[in-house]
Short mmCIF file of C-alpha atoms and ligand atoms in Angstrom, two decimals:
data_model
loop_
_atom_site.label_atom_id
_atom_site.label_comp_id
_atom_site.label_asym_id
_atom_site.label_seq_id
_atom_site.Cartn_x
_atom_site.Cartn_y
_atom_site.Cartn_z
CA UNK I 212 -35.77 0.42 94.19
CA UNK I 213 -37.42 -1.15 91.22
CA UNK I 214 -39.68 1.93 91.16
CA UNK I 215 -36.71 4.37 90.71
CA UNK I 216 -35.04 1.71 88.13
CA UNK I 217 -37.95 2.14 85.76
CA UNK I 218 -37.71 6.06 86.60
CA UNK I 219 -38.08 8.87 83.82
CA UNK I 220 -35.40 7.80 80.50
CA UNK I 221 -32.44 10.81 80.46
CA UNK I 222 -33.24 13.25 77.94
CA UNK I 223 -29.77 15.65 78.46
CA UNK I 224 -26.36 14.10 78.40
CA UNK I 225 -23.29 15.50 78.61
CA UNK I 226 -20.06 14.12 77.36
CA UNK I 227 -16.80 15.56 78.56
CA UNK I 228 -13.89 14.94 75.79
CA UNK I 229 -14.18 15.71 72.00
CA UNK I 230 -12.20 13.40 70.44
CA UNK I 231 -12.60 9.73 68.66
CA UNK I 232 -14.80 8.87 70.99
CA UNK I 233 -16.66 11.54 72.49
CA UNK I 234 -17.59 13.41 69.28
CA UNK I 235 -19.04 9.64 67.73
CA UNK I 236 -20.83 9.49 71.02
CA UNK I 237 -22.45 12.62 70.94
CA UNK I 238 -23.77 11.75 67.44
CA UNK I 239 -25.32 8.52 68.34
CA UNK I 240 -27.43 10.62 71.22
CA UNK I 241 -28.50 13.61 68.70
CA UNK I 242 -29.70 10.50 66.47
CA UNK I 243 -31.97 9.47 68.97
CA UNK I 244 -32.97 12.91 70.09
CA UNK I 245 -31.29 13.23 72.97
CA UNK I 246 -29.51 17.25 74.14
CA UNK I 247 -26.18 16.94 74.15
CA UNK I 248 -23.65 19.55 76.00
CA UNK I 249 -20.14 18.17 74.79
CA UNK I 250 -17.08 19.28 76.15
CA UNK I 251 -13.62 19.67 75.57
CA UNK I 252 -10.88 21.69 76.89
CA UNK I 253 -9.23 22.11 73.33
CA UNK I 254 -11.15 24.64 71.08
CA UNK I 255 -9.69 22.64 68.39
CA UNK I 256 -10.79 19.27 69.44
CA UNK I 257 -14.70 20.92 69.31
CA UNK I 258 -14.20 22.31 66.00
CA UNK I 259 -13.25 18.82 64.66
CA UNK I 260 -16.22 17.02 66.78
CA UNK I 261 -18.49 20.00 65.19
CA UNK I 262 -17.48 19.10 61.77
CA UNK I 263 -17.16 15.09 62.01
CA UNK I 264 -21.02 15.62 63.80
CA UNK I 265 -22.21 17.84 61.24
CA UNK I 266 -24.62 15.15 59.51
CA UNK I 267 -26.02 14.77 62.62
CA UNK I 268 -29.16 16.57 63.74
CA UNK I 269 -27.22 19.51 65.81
CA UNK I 270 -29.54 21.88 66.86
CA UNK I 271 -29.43 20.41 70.44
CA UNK I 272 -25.73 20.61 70.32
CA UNK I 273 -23.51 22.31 72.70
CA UNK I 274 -20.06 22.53 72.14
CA UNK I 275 -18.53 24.40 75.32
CA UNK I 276 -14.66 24.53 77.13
CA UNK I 277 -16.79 25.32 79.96
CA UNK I 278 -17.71 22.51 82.28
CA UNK I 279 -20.38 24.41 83.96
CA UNK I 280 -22.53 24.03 81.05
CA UNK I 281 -22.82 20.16 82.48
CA UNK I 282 -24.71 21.16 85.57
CA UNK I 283 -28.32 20.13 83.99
CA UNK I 284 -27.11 17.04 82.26
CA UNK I 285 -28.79 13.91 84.19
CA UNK I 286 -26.03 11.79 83.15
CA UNK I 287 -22.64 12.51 82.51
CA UNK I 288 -20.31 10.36 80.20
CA UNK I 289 -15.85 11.34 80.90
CA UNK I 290 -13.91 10.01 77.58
CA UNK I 291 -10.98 12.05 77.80
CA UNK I 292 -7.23 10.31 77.88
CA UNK I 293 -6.77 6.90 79.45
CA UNK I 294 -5.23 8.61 82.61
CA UNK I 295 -5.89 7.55 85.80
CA UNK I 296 -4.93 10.97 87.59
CA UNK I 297 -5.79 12.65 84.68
CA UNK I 298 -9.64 11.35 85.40
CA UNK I 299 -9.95 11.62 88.90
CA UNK I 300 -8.57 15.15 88.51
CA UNK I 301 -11.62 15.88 86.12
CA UNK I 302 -13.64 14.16 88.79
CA UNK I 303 -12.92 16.27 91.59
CA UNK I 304 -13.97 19.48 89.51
CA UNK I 305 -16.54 17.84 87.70
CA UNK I 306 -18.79 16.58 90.86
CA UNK I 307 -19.90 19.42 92.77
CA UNK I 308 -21.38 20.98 89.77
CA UNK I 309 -23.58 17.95 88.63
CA UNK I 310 -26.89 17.16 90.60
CA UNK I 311 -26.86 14.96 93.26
CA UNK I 312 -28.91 12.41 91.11
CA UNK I 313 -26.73 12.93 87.84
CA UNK I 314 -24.85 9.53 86.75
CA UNK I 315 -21.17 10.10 86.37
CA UNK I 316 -20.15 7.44 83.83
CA UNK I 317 -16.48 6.85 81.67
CA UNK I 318 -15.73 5.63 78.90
CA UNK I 319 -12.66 4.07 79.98
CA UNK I 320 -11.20 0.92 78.02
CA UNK I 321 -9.27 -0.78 80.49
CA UNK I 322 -9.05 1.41 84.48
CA UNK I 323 -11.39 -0.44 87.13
CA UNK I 324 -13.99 1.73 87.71
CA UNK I 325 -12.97 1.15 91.55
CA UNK I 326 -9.83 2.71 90.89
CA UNK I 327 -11.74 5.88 88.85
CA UNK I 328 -14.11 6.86 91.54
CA UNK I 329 -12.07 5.71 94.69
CA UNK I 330 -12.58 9.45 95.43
CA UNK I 331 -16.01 10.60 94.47
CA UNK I 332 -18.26 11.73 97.30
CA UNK I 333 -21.20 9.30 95.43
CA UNK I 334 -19.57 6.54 94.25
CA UNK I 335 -22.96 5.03 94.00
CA UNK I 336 -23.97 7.24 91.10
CA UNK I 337 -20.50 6.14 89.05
CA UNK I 338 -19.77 3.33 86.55
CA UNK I 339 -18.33 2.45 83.47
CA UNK I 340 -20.02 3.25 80.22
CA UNK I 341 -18.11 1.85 77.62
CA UNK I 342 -18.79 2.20 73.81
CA UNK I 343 -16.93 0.01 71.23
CA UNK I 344 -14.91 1.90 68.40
CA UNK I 345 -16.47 3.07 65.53
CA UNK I 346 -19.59 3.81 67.75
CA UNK I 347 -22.08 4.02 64.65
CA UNK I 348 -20.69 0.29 63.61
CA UNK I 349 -20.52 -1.08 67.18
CA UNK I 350 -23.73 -1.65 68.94
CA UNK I 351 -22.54 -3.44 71.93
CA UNK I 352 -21.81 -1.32 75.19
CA UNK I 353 -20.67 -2.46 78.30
CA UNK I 354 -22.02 -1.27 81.17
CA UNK I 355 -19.23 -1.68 83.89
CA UNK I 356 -20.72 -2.26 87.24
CA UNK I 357 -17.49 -0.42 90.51
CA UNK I 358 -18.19 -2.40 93.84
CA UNK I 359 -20.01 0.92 94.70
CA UNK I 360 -21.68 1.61 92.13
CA UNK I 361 -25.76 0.79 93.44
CA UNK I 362 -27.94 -0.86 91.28
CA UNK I 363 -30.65 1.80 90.94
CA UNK I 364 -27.56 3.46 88.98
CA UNK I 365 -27.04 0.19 86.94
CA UNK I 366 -31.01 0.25 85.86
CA UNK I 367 -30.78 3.83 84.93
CA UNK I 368 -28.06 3.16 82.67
CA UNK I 369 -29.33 -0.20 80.76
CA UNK I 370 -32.57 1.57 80.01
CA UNK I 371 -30.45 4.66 78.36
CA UNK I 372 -28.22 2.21 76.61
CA UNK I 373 -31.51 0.63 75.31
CA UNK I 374 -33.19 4.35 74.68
CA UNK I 375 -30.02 4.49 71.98
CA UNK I 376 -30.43 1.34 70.29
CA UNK I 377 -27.51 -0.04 71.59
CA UNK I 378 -26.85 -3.47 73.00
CA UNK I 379 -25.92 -3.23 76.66
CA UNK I 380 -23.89 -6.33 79.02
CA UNK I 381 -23.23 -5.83 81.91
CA UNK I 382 -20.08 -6.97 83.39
CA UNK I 383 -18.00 -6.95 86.54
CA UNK I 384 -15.16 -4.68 87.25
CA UNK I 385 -11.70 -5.14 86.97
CA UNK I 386 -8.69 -3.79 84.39
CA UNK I 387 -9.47 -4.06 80.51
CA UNK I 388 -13.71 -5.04 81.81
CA UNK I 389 -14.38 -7.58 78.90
CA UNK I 390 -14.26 -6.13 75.56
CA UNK I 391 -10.72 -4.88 75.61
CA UNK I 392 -9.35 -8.13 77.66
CA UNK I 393 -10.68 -9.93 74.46
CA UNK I 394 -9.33 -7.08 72.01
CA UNK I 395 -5.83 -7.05 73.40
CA UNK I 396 -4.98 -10.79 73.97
CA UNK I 397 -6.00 -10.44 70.26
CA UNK I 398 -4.00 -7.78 68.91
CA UNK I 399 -0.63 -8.25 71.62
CA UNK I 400 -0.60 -11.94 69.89
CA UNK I 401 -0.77 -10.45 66.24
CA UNK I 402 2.07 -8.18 67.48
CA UNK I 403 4.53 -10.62 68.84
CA UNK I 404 3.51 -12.79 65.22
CA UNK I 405 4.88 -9.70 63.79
CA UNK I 406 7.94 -9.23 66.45
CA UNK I 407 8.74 -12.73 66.16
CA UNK I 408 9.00 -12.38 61.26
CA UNK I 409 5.80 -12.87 60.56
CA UNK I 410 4.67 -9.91 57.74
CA UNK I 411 2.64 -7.56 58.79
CA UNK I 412 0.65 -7.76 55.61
CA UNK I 413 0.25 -11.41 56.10
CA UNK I 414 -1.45 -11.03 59.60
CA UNK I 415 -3.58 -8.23 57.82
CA UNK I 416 -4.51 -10.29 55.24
CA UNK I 417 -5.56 -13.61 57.17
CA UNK I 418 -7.61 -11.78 59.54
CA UNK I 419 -9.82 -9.96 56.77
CA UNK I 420 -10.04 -13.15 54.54
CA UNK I 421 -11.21 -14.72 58.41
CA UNK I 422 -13.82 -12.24 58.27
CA UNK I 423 -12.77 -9.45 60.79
CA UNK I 424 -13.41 -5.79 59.39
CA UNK I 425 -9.96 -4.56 59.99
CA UNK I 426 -6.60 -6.23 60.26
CA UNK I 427 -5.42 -5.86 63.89
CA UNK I 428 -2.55 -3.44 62.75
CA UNK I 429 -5.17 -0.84 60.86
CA UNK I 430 -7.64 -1.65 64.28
CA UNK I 431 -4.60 -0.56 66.09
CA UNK I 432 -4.41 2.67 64.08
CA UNK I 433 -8.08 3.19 64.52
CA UNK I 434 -7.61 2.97 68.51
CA UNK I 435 -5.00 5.24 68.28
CA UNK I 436 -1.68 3.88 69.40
CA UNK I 437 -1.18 6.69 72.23
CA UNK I 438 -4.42 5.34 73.66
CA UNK I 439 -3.22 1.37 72.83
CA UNK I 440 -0.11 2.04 74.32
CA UNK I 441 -1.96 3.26 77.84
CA UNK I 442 -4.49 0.50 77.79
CA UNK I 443 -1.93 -1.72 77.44
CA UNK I 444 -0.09 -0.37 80.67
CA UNK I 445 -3.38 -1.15 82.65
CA UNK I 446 -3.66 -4.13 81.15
CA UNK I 447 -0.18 -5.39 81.76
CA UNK I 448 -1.04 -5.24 85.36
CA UNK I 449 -3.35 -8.57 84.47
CA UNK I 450 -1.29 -9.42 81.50
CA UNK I 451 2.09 -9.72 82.90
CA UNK I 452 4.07 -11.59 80.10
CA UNK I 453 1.35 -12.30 78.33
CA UNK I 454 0.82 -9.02 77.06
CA UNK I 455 3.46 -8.55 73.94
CA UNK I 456 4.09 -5.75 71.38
CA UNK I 457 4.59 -3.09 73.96
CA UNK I 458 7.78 -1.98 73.16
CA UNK I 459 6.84 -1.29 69.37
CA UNK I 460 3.95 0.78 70.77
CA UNK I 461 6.18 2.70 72.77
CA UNK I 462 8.36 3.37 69.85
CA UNK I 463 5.83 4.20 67.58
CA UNK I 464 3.98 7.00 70.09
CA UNK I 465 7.69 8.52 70.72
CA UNK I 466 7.87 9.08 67.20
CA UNK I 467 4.45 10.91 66.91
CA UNK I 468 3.66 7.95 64.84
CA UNK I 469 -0.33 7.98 66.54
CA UNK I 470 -2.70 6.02 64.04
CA UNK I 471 -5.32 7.21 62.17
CA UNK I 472 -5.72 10.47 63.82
CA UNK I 473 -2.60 11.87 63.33
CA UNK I 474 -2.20 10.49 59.77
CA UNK I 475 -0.28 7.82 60.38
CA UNK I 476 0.28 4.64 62.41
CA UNK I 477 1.59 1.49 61.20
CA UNK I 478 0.07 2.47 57.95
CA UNK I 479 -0.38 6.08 56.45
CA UNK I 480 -3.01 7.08 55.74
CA UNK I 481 -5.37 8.13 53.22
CA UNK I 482 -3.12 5.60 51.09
CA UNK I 483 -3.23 2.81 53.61
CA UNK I 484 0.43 1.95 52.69
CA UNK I 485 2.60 0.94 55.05
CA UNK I 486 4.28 3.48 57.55
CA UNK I 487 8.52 2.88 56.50
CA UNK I 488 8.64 4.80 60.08
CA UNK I 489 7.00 1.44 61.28
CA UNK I 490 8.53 -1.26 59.31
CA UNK I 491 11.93 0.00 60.54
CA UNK I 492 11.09 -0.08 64.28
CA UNK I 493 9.97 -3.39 63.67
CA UNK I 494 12.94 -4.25 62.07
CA UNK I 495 14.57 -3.37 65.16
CA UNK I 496 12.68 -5.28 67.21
CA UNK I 497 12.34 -8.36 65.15
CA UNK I 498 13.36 -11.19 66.73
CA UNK I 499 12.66 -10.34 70.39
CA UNK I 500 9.62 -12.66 70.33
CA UNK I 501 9.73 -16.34 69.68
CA UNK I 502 6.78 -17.39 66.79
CA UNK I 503 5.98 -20.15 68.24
CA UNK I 504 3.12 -22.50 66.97
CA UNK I 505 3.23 -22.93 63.33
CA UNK I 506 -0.94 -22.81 63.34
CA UNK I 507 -2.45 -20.24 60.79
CA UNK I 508 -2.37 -16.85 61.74
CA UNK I 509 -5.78 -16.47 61.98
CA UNK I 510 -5.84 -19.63 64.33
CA UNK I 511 -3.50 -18.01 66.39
CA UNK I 512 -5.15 -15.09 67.21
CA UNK I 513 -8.74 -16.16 67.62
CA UNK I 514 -7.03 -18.39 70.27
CA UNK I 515 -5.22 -15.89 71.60
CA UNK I 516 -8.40 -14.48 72.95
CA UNK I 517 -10.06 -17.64 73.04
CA UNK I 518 -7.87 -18.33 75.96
CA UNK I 519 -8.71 -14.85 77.90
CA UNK I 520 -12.71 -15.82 76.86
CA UNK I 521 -12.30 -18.44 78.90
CA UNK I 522 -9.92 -16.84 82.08
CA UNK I 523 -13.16 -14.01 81.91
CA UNK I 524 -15.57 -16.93 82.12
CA UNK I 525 -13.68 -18.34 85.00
CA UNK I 526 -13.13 -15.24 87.12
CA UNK I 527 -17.03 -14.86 86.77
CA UNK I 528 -16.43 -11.13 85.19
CA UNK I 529 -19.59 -11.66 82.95
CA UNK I 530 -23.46 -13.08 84.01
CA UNK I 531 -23.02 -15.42 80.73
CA UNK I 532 -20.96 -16.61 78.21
CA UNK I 533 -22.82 -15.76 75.78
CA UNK I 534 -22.31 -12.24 76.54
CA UNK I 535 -18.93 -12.89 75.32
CA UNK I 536 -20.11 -14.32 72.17
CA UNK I 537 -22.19 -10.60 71.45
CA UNK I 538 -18.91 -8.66 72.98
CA UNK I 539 -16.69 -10.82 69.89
CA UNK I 540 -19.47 -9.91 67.33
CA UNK I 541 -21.36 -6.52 68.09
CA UNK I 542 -18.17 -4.75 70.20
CA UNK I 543 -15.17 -6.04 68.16
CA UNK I 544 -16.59 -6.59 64.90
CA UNK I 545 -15.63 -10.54 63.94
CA UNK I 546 -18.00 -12.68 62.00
CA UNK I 547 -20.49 -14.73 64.12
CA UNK I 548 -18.00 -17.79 62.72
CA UNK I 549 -20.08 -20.89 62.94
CA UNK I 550 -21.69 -22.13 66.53
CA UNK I 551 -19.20 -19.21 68.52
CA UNK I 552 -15.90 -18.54 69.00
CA UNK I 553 -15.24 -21.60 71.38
CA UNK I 554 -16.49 -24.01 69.58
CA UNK I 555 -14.66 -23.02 66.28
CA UNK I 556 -11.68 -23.03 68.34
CA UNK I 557 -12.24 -26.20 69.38
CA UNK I 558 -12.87 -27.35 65.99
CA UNK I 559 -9.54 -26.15 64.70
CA UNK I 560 -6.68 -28.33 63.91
CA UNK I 561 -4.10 -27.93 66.17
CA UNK I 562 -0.44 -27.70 65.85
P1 NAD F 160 -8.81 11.20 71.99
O1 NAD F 160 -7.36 11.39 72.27
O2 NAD F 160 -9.28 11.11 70.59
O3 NAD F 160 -9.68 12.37 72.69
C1 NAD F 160 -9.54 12.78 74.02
C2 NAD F 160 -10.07 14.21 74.14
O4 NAD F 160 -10.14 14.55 75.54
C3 NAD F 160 -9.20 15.26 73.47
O5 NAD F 160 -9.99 16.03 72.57
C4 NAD F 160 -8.67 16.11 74.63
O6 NAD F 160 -8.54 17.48 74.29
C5 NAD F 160 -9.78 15.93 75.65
N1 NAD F 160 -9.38 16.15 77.04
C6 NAD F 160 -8.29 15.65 77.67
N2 NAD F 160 -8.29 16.04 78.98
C7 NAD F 160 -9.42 16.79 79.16
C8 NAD F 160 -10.01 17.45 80.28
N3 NAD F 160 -9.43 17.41 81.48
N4 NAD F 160 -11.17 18.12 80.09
C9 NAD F 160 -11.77 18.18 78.87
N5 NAD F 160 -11.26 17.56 77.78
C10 NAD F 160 -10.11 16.87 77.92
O7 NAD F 160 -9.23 9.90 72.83
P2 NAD F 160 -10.39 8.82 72.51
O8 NAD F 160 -9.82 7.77 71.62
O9 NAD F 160 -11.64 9.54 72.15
O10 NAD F 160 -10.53 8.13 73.96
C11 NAD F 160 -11.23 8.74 75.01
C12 NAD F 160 -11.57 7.69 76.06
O11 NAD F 160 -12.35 6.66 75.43
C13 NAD F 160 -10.37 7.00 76.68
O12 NAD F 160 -10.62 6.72 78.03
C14 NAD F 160 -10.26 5.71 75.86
O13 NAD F 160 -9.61 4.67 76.55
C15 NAD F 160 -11.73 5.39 75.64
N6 NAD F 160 -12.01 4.54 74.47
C16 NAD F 160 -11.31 4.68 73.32
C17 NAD F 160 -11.60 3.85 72.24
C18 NAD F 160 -10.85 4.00 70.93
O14 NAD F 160 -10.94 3.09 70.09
N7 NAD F 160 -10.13 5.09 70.70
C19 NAD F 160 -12.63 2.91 72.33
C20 NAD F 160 -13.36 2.81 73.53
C21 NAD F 160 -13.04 3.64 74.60
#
């Protein structure tokens, strides 16, 4: 097994789904080299990957509707919608055209990777492959090991991972993995803050003077709400009440209000003001949350997913804790505060 582990690096990947995500993923691989066959089902959604990956080095760039192209591709990466049906659907077609040694991979925030390849005739040759938004910024990737998935598979995948410059953990299966557990108990508590009268500005502000690179309303917008709003219905499964802010979300994707991508979100952009569409549908909703503890906002939601660092820890989802330490730093983009993340928590006053 070892032998195979250490087998030759993948020099063709293929990357089904053009948008945020794919088309940032694609350019990371051209960086290093790599042929790239990217596909999309929307000839619009390749013309926009073509131009947002024009810097990139694109002369082994395809940009195809047709899946077929994939069949030489030694490993395979899904990042379309955060469907489950949607997925498996792609699956089904996607399989018989691959080799039988091809890795299947997705890019998945939050579905078990059980759940994704319950169906796949190699199950084996399937796990999660999950890049951190923005991709150029974010070097940590976790590499999401189903109950099926065999270790030769694993190997294969940590050496590519490392053959991009990227920093790979591994981690165990279940909804939301590791990153986005952390990411959501994060942004659903800056939510309720913000459901329960807290200004939105005020939560934006506190978490950039804490160091953070976005406020968790413009990372929000970044994500894309649509895509928020679905991670958060996986998530919710794990969640239960813990999980708040879901019925802004749903408010905000029923009136086209997407994030970034579809010019505006809770803020509009280029401007970055902030979306009246939004700040009336939380003026609806104000109230339906309780603030609770009067600790500083960014106290509040550094222990927010302080807590779900440590349920993660407990439920043995990663090898180490300090793989949670890299996940807050090099996936979701926080300042390596002083000594970690727990122990700055602990060293807060509390309330
Ligand atoms: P997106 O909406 O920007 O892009 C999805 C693309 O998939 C679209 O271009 C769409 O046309 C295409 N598509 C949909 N169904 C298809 C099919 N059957 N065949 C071919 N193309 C198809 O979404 P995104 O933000 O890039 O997210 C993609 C995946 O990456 C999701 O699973 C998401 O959870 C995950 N992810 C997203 C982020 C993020 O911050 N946005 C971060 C990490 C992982």
């Amino acid at each position: 097994m070892q032998q195979s582990i250490s087998s030759k690096p993948i020099r063709s990947v293929g990357i089904v789904g053009a948008g945020i995500m794919g088309s940032a993923i694609a350019a990371v691989h051209l960086d290093h080299g790599l042929r790239v066959v990217l596909v999309d089902q929307d000839e619009e959604a390749l013309a926009r990957a073509r131009q947002s990956i024009d810097a990139a080095p694109s002369a082994s760039l395809l940009l195809t509707t047709k899946r077929e192209a994939l069949a030489d591709c030694e490993l395979v990466l899904e990042s379309i919608v955060e469907n489950v049906s949607a997925k498996q659907r792609l699956y089904a077609e996607l399989e018989p055209l691959l080799s039988p040694d091809a890795i299947l991979a997705s890019n998945t925030s939050t579905i078990p990777i059980g759940r994704l390849g319950a169906k796949l005739a190699r199950p084996g040759r399937f796990c999660g492959l999950h890049f951190c938004h923005p991709v150029r910024h974010r070097p940590l990737v976790e590499v999401v090991r189903g109950t099926r998935t065999d270790e030769q598979t694993i190997g294969s995948v940590l050496a590519h991972v490392g053959a991009i410059k990227k920093m790979p953990i591994v981690v165990e299966d279940g909804p939301g993995f590791v990153i986005n557990r952390l990411l959501f108990a994060y942004l659903s508590e800056a939510m309720s803050l913000v459901l329960g009268g807290v200004d939105l500005m005020a939560v934006e502000r506190a978490m950039l003077d804490f160091g953070a690179s976005f406020g968790p309303f413009e990372m929000l917008d970044e994500i894309g709400l649509d895509t928020s709003f679905q991670a958060g219905l996986v998530l919710s499964e794990i969640f239960g009440d813990r999980l708040a802010g879901t019925p802004l979300l749903v408010q905000m994707v029923k009136a086209a209000q997407l994030g970034r991508k579809s010019g505006a979100g809770f803020f509009i952009y280029p401007e970055k003001t902030v979306n009246p569409i939004a700040a009336r549908l939380i003026a609806q909703w104000k109230g339906t949350n309780e603030c609770g503890s009067p600790s500083p906002i960014a106290v509040r939601l550094m222990s927010a997913m302080g807590r779900e660092a440590r349920r993660i820890i407990e439920e043995g989802k990663v090898r180490d804790p300090q793989d949670i330490e890299l996940g807050v730093v090099h996936g979701l983009g926080f300042p390596a505060v002083q000594g970690g993340l727990f122990p700055w928590i602990d060293a807060c006053p509390k309330s």
